[in-house]
Amino acid sequence: MELTRSYERVFDSQLRQRYDFLETRNAAALLQAIAPDEFAEVVSVLSRFELLASDLTQPGGNKSQLASRLDLEFREMGWREGRHDLRITSTVRLMPYSAASERTPIETLHEGVSVGYKVDNLKGRVAVDVEWNAKDGNLDRDLGAYRTLYDEALLDGAVIITRSTDDLRALASQLGADAKKLGTTTTTNIVKLRDRLARGAAGGCPVLAVAITARCFEA
């Protein structure tokens, strides 16, 4: 899938200087046009965000301080964790056979439930996930969830906030941290996400990827 670049005309120079961006299907321009309020809130969160030394020097555990900090900002603006569950109900009807003196059909009800993967933040028809330093399998689940929600006409687009790679490792080393702890070859980052976006893992859902970089750090 060809990656687009509408973010170059949507975001101001300050944001473009601080973050790296990728997108499919002109996601930035599309979200700005059809979900202006939600998009403005995403821009607001990105504009206020500052990378802290502790984000690079302290282990994150299951949910890093950075991801929790961003999620809290979205929560305070009305975004909520969400999940799409699919419930399928089908009925088998056996028709009566009059020669056997049967008069009424026999019905059997079958029901199946597919429990979906949670999205960090949902509001309106926009999803936002924060994948700072998690297992890269999270990206597959995020994009799979977007694909399903989009195919079910429940979502117009999504944003994934993740991180860059080499520049953050260099910054972590400068701060006296073990750069190896800032992710491995199997953790989330913009490079891992690029591969998945390019092969169309989100289906038809427009996705905007935002990478936090060392340029977000202010000593």
XYZ file of N, CA and C in Angstrom:
657
model
N 0.844 -1.192 0.000
C 0.000 0.000 0.000
C 0.881 1.244 0.000
N 0.547 2.207 -0.840
C 1.309 3.453 -0.894
C 1.009 4.317 0.322
N 2.058 4.813 0.972
C 1.885 5.733 2.091
C 1.705 7.145 1.550
N 0.833 7.917 2.193
C 0.525 9.271 1.735
C 1.211 10.294 2.649
N 1.062 11.577 2.322
C 1.791 12.618 3.050
C 0.927 13.849 3.317
N -0.357 13.655 3.538
C -1.216 14.818 3.785
C -0.847 15.540 5.076
N -0.175 14.852 5.992
C 0.238 15.477 7.255
C 1.166 16.664 7.023
N 1.852 16.691 5.883
C 2.768 17.796 5.607
C 2.034 19.123 5.460
N 0.784 19.092 5.030
C 0.023 20.326 4.895
C -0.982 20.518 6.024
N -1.193 19.484 6.836
C -2.166 19.561 7.927
C -1.523 20.068 9.211
N -0.332 19.557 9.543
C 0.323 19.942 10.791
C 1.225 21.146 10.571
N 1.309 22.011 11.595
C 2.179 23.176 11.481
C 3.645 22.761 11.622
N 4.529 23.697 11.351
C 5.960 23.390 11.330
C 6.472 22.948 12.698
N 5.892 23.459 13.763
C 6.353 23.087 15.098
C 6.145 21.600 15.365
N 4.960 21.094 15.021
C 4.698 19.671 15.229
C 5.557 18.823 14.292
N 5.717 19.245 13.056
C 6.514 18.472 12.105
C 7.979 18.413 12.527
N 8.440 19.441 13.235
C 9.820 19.451 13.713
C 10.012 18.498 14.899
N 8.959 18.284 15.678
C 9.101 17.495 16.900
C 8.811 16.014 16.701
N 7.943 15.683 15.747
C 7.501 14.308 15.559
C 7.817 13.828 14.148
N 7.887 12.517 13.999
C 7.917 11.893 12.683
C 6.532 11.319 12.398
N 6.106 11.361 11.135
C 4.765 10.938 10.783
C 4.785 9.933 9.632
N 3.803 9.056 9.657
C 3.470 8.189 8.529
C 1.952 8.152 8.452
N 1.411 7.806 7.282
C -0.039 7.671 7.196
C -0.423 6.835 5.984
N -1.630 6.313 6.040
C -2.261 5.677 4.895
C -3.539 6.428 4.571
N -3.874 6.441 3.287
C -5.156 6.993 2.811
C -5.400 8.433 3.282
N -4.326 9.248 3.297
C -4.452 10.668 3.664
C -5.165 10.841 5.001
N -4.750 10.043 5.987
C -5.460 10.003 7.264
C -5.519 11.355 7.955
N -4.434 12.117 7.953
C -4.420 13.400 8.650
C -5.455 14.353 8.055
N -5.449 14.506 6.745
C -6.398 15.411 6.094
C -7.824 14.919 6.266
N -8.013 13.602 6.167
C -9.355 13.043 6.300
C -9.916 13.282 7.703
N -9.118 12.990 8.736
C -9.602 13.173 10.108
C -9.848 14.644 10.416
N -9.001 15.501 9.909
C -9.210 16.938 10.122
C -10.534 17.389 9.514
N -10.898 16.797 8.373
C -12.109 17.213 7.662
C -13.377 16.622 8.261
N -13.362 15.319 8.618
C -14.611 14.674 9.022
C -14.751 14.515 10.530
N -13.660 14.699 11.271
C -13.737 14.620 12.740
C -12.912 15.766 13.326
N -13.305 17.010 13.022
C -12.467 18.157 13.399
C -12.262 18.304 14.902
N -13.283 18.006 15.699
C -13.151 18.157 17.145
C -12.178 17.125 17.724
N -12.358 15.865 17.335
C -11.463 14.818 17.829
C -10.036 15.050 17.338
N -9.899 15.464 16.081
C -8.563 15.706 15.535
C -7.889 16.863 16.263
N -8.647 17.900 16.559
C -8.087 19.041 17.288
C -7.593 18.623 18.669
N -8.282 17.677 19.287
C -7.848 17.206 20.602
C -6.555 16.394 20.499
N -6.426 15.607 19.450
C -5.169 14.883 19.225
C -4.026 15.877 19.043
N -4.247 16.903 18.243
C -3.228 17.925 18.015
C -2.876 18.627 19.320
N -3.888 18.902 20.129
C -3.667 19.571 21.414
C -2.780 18.733 22.328
N -3.048 17.432 22.402
C -2.242 16.541 23.242
C -0.799 16.503 22.739
N -0.618 16.382 21.431
C 0.729 16.346 20.864
C 1.469 17.661 21.097
N 0.763 18.765 21.024
C 1.391 20.069 21.193
C 1.878 20.278 22.630
N 1.155 19.744 23.600
C 1.525 19.924 25.009
C 2.542 18.902 25.500
N 2.690 17.820 24.779
C 3.522 16.723 25.268
C 4.997 17.110 25.355
N 5.654 16.673 26.451
C 7.091 16.825 26.605
C 7.683 15.483 27.004
N 8.743 15.097 26.336
C 9.456 13.868 26.679
C 10.328 14.139 27.894
N 10.181 13.300 28.926
C 10.927 13.468 30.164
C 12.115 12.515 30.208
N 13.123 12.879 30.974
C 14.277 11.997 31.129
C 13.854 10.647 31.690
N 12.904 10.665 32.613
C 12.449 9.416 33.234
C 11.770 8.488 32.237
N 11.247 9.046 31.147
C 10.628 8.202 30.111
C 11.660 7.298 29.447
N 12.921 7.708 29.500
C 13.993 6.958 28.851
C 14.851 6.174 29.834
N 14.822 6.576 31.094
C 15.727 5.959 32.065
C 15.048 4.979 33.003
N 13.719 5.053 33.118
C 13.010 4.164 34.030
C 12.262 3.093 33.255
N 12.294 1.835 33.734
C 11.543 0.766 33.054
C 10.059 1.050 33.101
N 9.355 0.626 32.054
C 7.944 0.970 31.945
C 6.986 -0.054 32.501
N 7.403 -1.327 32.598
C 6.449 -2.345 33.025
C 5.393 -2.558 31.966
N 4.211 -2.995 32.392
C 3.147 -3.273 31.431
C 2.611 -2.001 30.778
N 2.621 -0.906 31.522
C 2.110 0.354 30.986
C 3.071 1.446 31.418
N 3.836 1.984 30.497
C 4.855 2.958 30.859
C 4.222 4.243 31.366
N 5.044 5.016 32.091
C 4.575 6.306 32.585
C 4.169 7.206 31.435
N 4.935 7.148 30.351
C 4.628 7.994 29.208
C 3.266 7.646 28.616
N 3.012 6.366 28.388
C 1.726 5.958 27.816
C 0.581 6.318 28.753
N 0.766 6.105 30.043
C -0.282 6.428 31.016
C -0.549 7.927 31.038
N 0.498 8.710 30.885
C 0.355 10.166 30.888
C -0.462 10.633 29.691
N -0.166 10.078 28.535
C -0.928 10.455 27.346
C -2.378 9.986 27.443
N -2.580 8.746 27.881
C -3.945 8.232 28.018
C -4.763 9.101 28.968
N -4.137 9.566 30.057
C -4.848 10.415 31.016
C -5.320 11.705 30.358
N -4.490 12.280 29.516
C -4.912 13.502 28.830
C -6.139 13.245 27.965
N -6.150 12.126 27.260
C -7.322 11.802 26.445
C -8.540 11.518 27.316
N -8.352 10.822 28.433
C -9.477 10.538 29.334
C -10.135 11.840 29.800
N -9.314 12.819 30.136
C -9.842 14.082 30.659
C -10.600 14.871 29.606
N -10.438 14.503 28.341
C -11.183 15.147 27.259
C -12.331 14.276 26.755
N -12.632 13.211 27.503
C -13.807 12.410 27.165
C -13.548 11.168 26.351
N -12.293 10.864 26.044
C -11.985 9.636 25.323
C -12.032 8.475 26.308
N -12.445 7.307 25.831
C -12.585 6.151 26.708
C -12.025 4.898 26.017
N -11.532 3.980 26.842
C -11.101 2.686 26.322
C -12.308 1.966 25.729
N -12.128 1.325 24.600
C -13.272 0.695 23.937
C -12.907 -0.647 23.333
N -13.924 -1.440 23.061
C -13.731 -2.760 22.465
C -14.930 -3.093 21.590
N -14.659 -3.723 20.464
C -15.714 -4.143 19.553
C -15.891 -5.651 19.666
N -17.043 -6.078 20.144
C -17.374 -7.497 20.233
C -18.410 -7.813 19.158
N -18.247 -8.946 18.510
C -19.163 -9.340 17.442
C -19.998 -10.526 17.904
N -21.296 -10.352 17.862
C -22.223 -11.411 18.257
C -23.011 -11.857 17.024
N -22.923 -13.141 16.694
C -23.603 -13.678 15.516
C -24.653 -14.687 15.973
N -25.872 -14.450 15.557
C -26.977 -15.356 15.908
C -27.533 -15.975 14.621
N -27.675 -17.285 14.619
C -28.230 -17.964 13.455
C -29.265 -18.983 13.905
N -30.224 -19.247 13.034
C -31.305 -20.176 13.346
C -31.375 -21.259 12.277
N -31.392 -22.493 12.724
C -31.616 -23.629 11.827
C -33.078 -24.037 11.962
N -33.805 -24.071 10.848
C -35.243 -24.418 10.872
C -35.463 -25.699 10.074
N -35.948 -26.718 10.746
C -36.326 -27.966 10.090
C -37.817 -27.903 9.760
N -38.134 -27.995 8.469
C -39.522 -27.847 8.042
C -40.297 -29.142 8.304
N -41.579 -29.016 8.629
C -42.391 -30.207 8.936
C -42.594 -31.102 7.708
N -42.659 -32.387 7.968
C -42.903 -33.386 6.925
C -44.302 -33.936 7.162
N -45.211 -33.561 6.306
C -46.630 -33.877 6.549
C -46.897 -35.385 6.575
N -46.134 -36.163 5.794
C -46.359 -37.612 5.781
C -46.062 -38.250 7.129
N -45.281 -37.571 7.928
C -44.968 -38.067 9.275
C -45.821 -37.367 10.318
N -46.883 -36.709 9.845
C -47.829 -36.002 10.728
C -47.179 -34.838 11.473
N -46.162 -34.278 10.874
C -45.532 -33.113 11.491
C -46.245 -31.855 11.007
N -46.501 -30.951 11.931
C -47.273 -29.761 11.602
C -46.480 -28.463 11.747
N -45.503 -28.431 12.621
C -44.772 -27.182 12.881
C -43.276 -27.392 12.687
N -42.600 -26.362 12.253
C -41.143 -26.479 12.089
C -40.430 -26.555 13.446
N -39.261 -27.132 13.432
C -38.423 -27.203 14.639
C -37.243 -26.255 14.432
N -37.085 -25.326 15.368
C -36.032 -24.322 15.243
C -34.961 -24.528 16.315
N -33.710 -24.373 15.897
C -32.584 -24.434 16.831
C -31.770 -23.152 16.686
N -31.574 -22.473 17.808
C -30.865 -21.196 17.810
C -29.390 -21.421 18.136
N -28.520 -20.836 17.343
C -27.079 -20.905 17.576
C -26.544 -19.481 17.723
N -25.678 -19.297 18.697
C -25.119 -17.970 18.937
C -23.613 -18.068 19.155
N -22.867 -17.207 18.487
C -21.419 -17.148 18.653
C -20.981 -15.733 18.970
N -19.987 -15.611 19.852
C -19.477 -14.298 20.248
C -17.980 -14.239 20.000
N -17.545 -13.209 19.300
C -16.130 -12.966 19.079
C -15.736 -11.720 19.867
N -14.903 -11.915 20.885
C -14.477 -10.810 21.743
C -13.312 -10.082 21.077
N -13.469 -8.792 20.896
C -12.459 -8.017 20.190
C -11.327 -7.548 21.082
N -10.322 -6.907 20.458
C -9.168 -6.366 21.165
C -9.468 -4.925 21.560
N -9.072 -4.551 22.766
C -9.363 -3.206 23.267
C -8.532 -2.144 22.548
N -9.159 -1.004 22.319
C -8.498 0.187 21.801
C -8.295 1.136 22.973
N -7.110 1.735 23.075
C -6.790 2.581 24.230
C -7.779 3.723 24.400
N -8.090 4.403 23.299
C -8.935 5.597 23.384
C -9.870 5.670 22.187
N -11.157 5.795 22.467
C -12.168 5.958 21.423
C -13.023 7.181 21.738
N -13.304 7.954 20.707
C -14.246 9.064 20.851
C -14.859 9.317 19.490
N -16.198 9.420 19.465
C -16.844 9.568 18.171
C -16.503 8.382 17.297
N -15.925 8.656 16.151
C -15.559 7.595 15.200
C -14.045 7.577 14.945
N -13.289 7.947 15.994
C -11.827 7.999 15.904
C -11.220 7.178 17.039
N -10.172 6.429 16.731
C -9.450 5.643 17.732
C -8.026 6.166 17.859
N -7.495 6.130 19.095
C -6.101 6.506 19.349
C -5.482 5.459 20.269
N -4.361 4.886 19.840
C -3.602 3.954 20.674
C -2.215 4.512 20.922
N -1.707 4.272 22.133
C -0.344 4.685 22.491
C 0.499 3.433 22.630
N 1.479 3.281 21.750
C 2.361 2.107 21.756
C 3.807 2.590 21.866
N 4.199 2.932 23.078
C 5.517 3.527 23.309
C 6.635 2.490 23.271
N 6.523 1.450 24.056
C 7.614 0.472 24.132
C 7.039 -0.890 24.507
N 5.995 -1.295 23.780
C 5.308 -2.556 24.060
C 5.771 -3.614 23.059
N 5.292 -4.836 23.242
C 5.589 -5.887 22.273
C 4.993 -5.508 20.919
N 5.747 -5.759 19.857
C 5.275 -5.292 18.555
C 4.030 -6.026 18.069
N 3.680 -7.151 18.712
C 2.418 -7.799 18.386
C 1.217 -6.915 18.673
N 1.391 -5.927 19.570
C 0.313 -4.974 19.838
C -0.084 -4.213 18.580
N 0.880 -3.956 17.716
C 0.574 -3.235 16.480
C -0.360 -4.048 15.600
N -0.137 -5.357 15.551
C -1.011 -6.219 14.756
C -2.435 -6.191 15.312
N -2.535 -6.240 16.627
C -3.864 -6.221 17.244
C -4.545 -4.869 17.054
N -3.783 -3.784 17.187
C -4.358 -2.454 16.958
C -4.903 -2.340 15.536
N -4.066 -2.673 14.565
C -4.464 -2.528 13.167
C -5.596 -3.482 12.809
N -5.598 -4.677 13.403
C -6.701 -5.607 13.180
C -8.007 -5.076 13.737
N -7.923 -4.435 14.914
C -9.126 -3.835 15.495
C -9.642 -2.703 14.615
N -8.742 -1.866 14.093
C -9.166 -0.775 13.210
C -9.831 -1.326 11.958
N -9.245 -2.368 11.404
C -9.814 -2.971 10.199
C -11.245 -3.435 10.451
N -11.458 -4.123 11.577
C -12.790 -4.632 11.896
C -13.776 -3.498 12.125
N -13.375 -2.502 12.924
C -14.263 -1.377 13.206
C -14.598 -0.602 11.939
N -13.621 -0.451 11.069
C -13.860 0.262 9.813
C -14.785 -0.532 8.905
N -14.547 -1.827 8.801
C -15.390 -2.674 7.946
C -16.828 -2.716 8.446
N -17.004 -2.572 9.776
C -18.349 -2.560 10.346
C -18.965 -1.158 10.333
N -18.282 -0.220 9.686
C -18.746 1.174 9.572
C -18.899 1.841 10.929
N -18.007 1.492 11.876
C -18.034 2.076 13.206
C -16.874 3.029 13.455
N -15.949 3.118 12.499
C -14.747 3.925 12.674
C -14.396 4.605 11.355
N -13.974 5.874 11.447
C -13.563 6.598 10.244
C -12.057 6.648 10.075
N -11.314 6.536 11.167
C -9.865 6.600 11.083
C -9.246 6.396 12.451
N -7.919 6.221 12.467
C -7.232 5.918 13.726
C -5.866 6.584 13.759
N -5.371 6.750 14.985
C -4.051 7.337 15.227
C -3.284 6.403 16.149
N -2.045 6.107 15.805
C -1.159 5.364 16.693
C 0.014 6.263 17.056
N 0.206 6.480 18.354
C 1.341 7.254 18.850
C 2.393 6.256 19.321
N 3.554 6.292 18.695
C 4.619 5.353 19.025
C 5.924 6.133 19.189
N 7.070 5.539 18.871
C 8.354 6.208 19.086
C 9.288 5.978 17.901
N 10.280 6.839 17.810
C 11.346 6.633 16.842
C 12.343 5.638 17.444
N 13.495 5.457 16.817
C 14.416 4.411 17.285
C 15.802 4.956 17.626
N 16.643 5.147 16.620
C 18.052 5.439 16.869
C 18.269 6.717 17.667
N 17.511 7.774 17.360
C 17.733 9.044 18.058
C 17.374 8.951 19.534
N 16.337 8.172 19.860
C 15.971 8.007 21.268
C 16.990 7.148 22.008
N 17.540 6.165 21.331
C 18.593 5.358 21.952
C 19.811 6.222 22.268
N 20.175 7.085 21.335
C 21.315 7.975 21.556
C 21.042 8.920 22.725
N 19.825 9.446 22.796
C 19.473 10.340 23.896
C 19.497 9.603 25.227
N 18.982 8.385 25.241
C 18.994 7.590 26.470
C 20.422 7.375 26.948
N 21.337 7.107 26.040
C 22.748 6.919 26.404
C 23.328 8.198 26.982
N 22.972 9.334 26.395
C 23.453 10.619 26.896
C 22.966 10.887 28.318
N 21.782 10.367 28.631
C 21.203 10.565 29.960
C 21.676 9.518 30.960
N 22.574 8.644 30.524
C 23.134 7.655 31.424
C 22.327 6.389 31.548
N 21.368 6.193 30.664
C 20.531 4.991 30.711
C 21.109 3.923 29.797
N 20.706 2.695 30.043
C 21.085 1.589 29.162
C 20.164 1.623 27.952
N 20.704 2.020 26.813
C 19.874 2.163 25.612
C 19.224 0.861 25.208
N 19.822 -0.272 25.593
C 19.248 -1.565 25.237
C 17.886 -1.781 25.889
N 17.657 -1.070 27.011
C 16.378 -1.216 27.696
C 15.259 -0.462 26.984
N 15.663 0.419 26.056
C 14.658 1.170 25.304
C 14.207 0.333 24.121
N 13.635 -0.811 24.425
C 13.085 -1.653 23.387
C 14.092 -2.615 22.797
N 13.571 -3.625 22.149
C 14.383 -4.624 21.460
C 13.889 -4.717 20.022
N 14.322 -5.732 19.336
C 13.869 -5.909 17.956
C 12.409 -6.335 17.880
N 11.795 -6.608 19.014
C 10.393 -7.046 19.007
C 9.486 -6.069 19.733
N 9.913 -4.812 19.887
C 9.066 -3.828 20.551
C 8.587 -2.773 19.561
N 7.543 -2.069 19.949
C 6.871 -1.143 19.040
C 7.732 0.084 18.740
N 7.736 0.470 17.481
C 8.367 1.710 17.042
C 7.868 2.021 15.633
N 8.276 3.168 15.120
C 7.750 3.629 13.842
C 8.205 2.743 12.684
N 9.385 2.131 12.810
C 9.868 1.244 11.745
C 8.994 -0.004 11.661
N 8.690 -0.592 12.835
C 7.822 -1.768 12.861
C 6.443 -1.430 12.309
N 5.977 -0.235 12.611
C 4.650 0.171 12.155
C 4.643 0.443 10.654
N 5.720 1.012 10.135
C 5.788 1.304 8.709
C 5.573 0.028 7.882
N 6.245 -1.044 8.270
C 6.114 -2.301 7.534
C 4.664 -2.764 7.487
N 3.979 -2.650 8.594
C 2.591 -3.122 8.672
C 1.649 -2.222 7.885
N 1.876 -0.923 7.946
C 1.040 -0.006 7.173
C 1.243 -0.219 5.675
N 2.498 -0.425 5.281
C 2.796 -0.597 3.859
C 2.161 -1.853 3.282
N 1.994 -2.877 4.101
C 1.370 -4.095 3.579
C -0.153 -4.105 3.777
N -0.707 -2.984 4.252
C -2.157 -2.844 4.335
C -2.797 -3.593 5.479
N -2.112 -3.686 6.625
C -2.637 -4.464 7.746
C -3.922 -3.896 8.321
N -4.181 -2.609 8.122
C -5.409 -1.997 8.638
C -6.540 -2.027 7.626
N -6.339 -2.699 6.501
C -7.392 -2.752 5.491
C -7.670 -1.367 4.940
N -8.936 -1.031 4.840
C -9.317 0.265 4.296
C -9.295 1.398 5.290
N -9.008 1.119 6.557
C -9.052 2.167 7.579
C -7.869 3.122 7.432
N -8.113 4.417 7.313
C -7.014 5.390 7.280
C -6.324 5.438 8.644
N -5.003 5.361 8.655
C -4.243 5.355 9.901
C -3.149 6.415 9.843
N -3.079 7.214 10.889
C -2.018 8.199 11.064
C -1.083 7.699 12.159
N 0.199 7.588 11.848
C 1.204 7.172 12.830
C 2.029 8.385 13.232
N 2.181 8.571 14.545
C 2.948 9.688 15.096
C 4.069 9.115 15.947
N 5.299 9.441 15.620
C 6.445 8.927 16.379
C 7.033 10.014 17.255
N 7.057 9.773 18.559
C 7.754 10.648 19.495
C 9.246 10.490 19.239
N 9.964 11.601 19.134
C 11.380 11.574 18.824
C 12.173 12.273 19.931
N 13.491 12.233 19.807
C 14.355 12.925 20.759
C 14.132 14.440 20.705
N 13.552 14.919 19.617
C 13.296 16.358 19.477
C 12.164 16.828 20.377
N 11.457 15.873 21.019
C 10.407 16.231 21.985
C 10.980 16.455 23.381
N 12.288 16.224 23.539
C 12.934 16.356 24.847
C 13.515 17.749 25.006
N 13.255 18.346 26.158
C 13.828 19.648 26.494
C 14.565 19.522 27.812
N 15.863 19.694 27.766
C 16.692 19.532 28.976
C 16.352 20.591 30.019
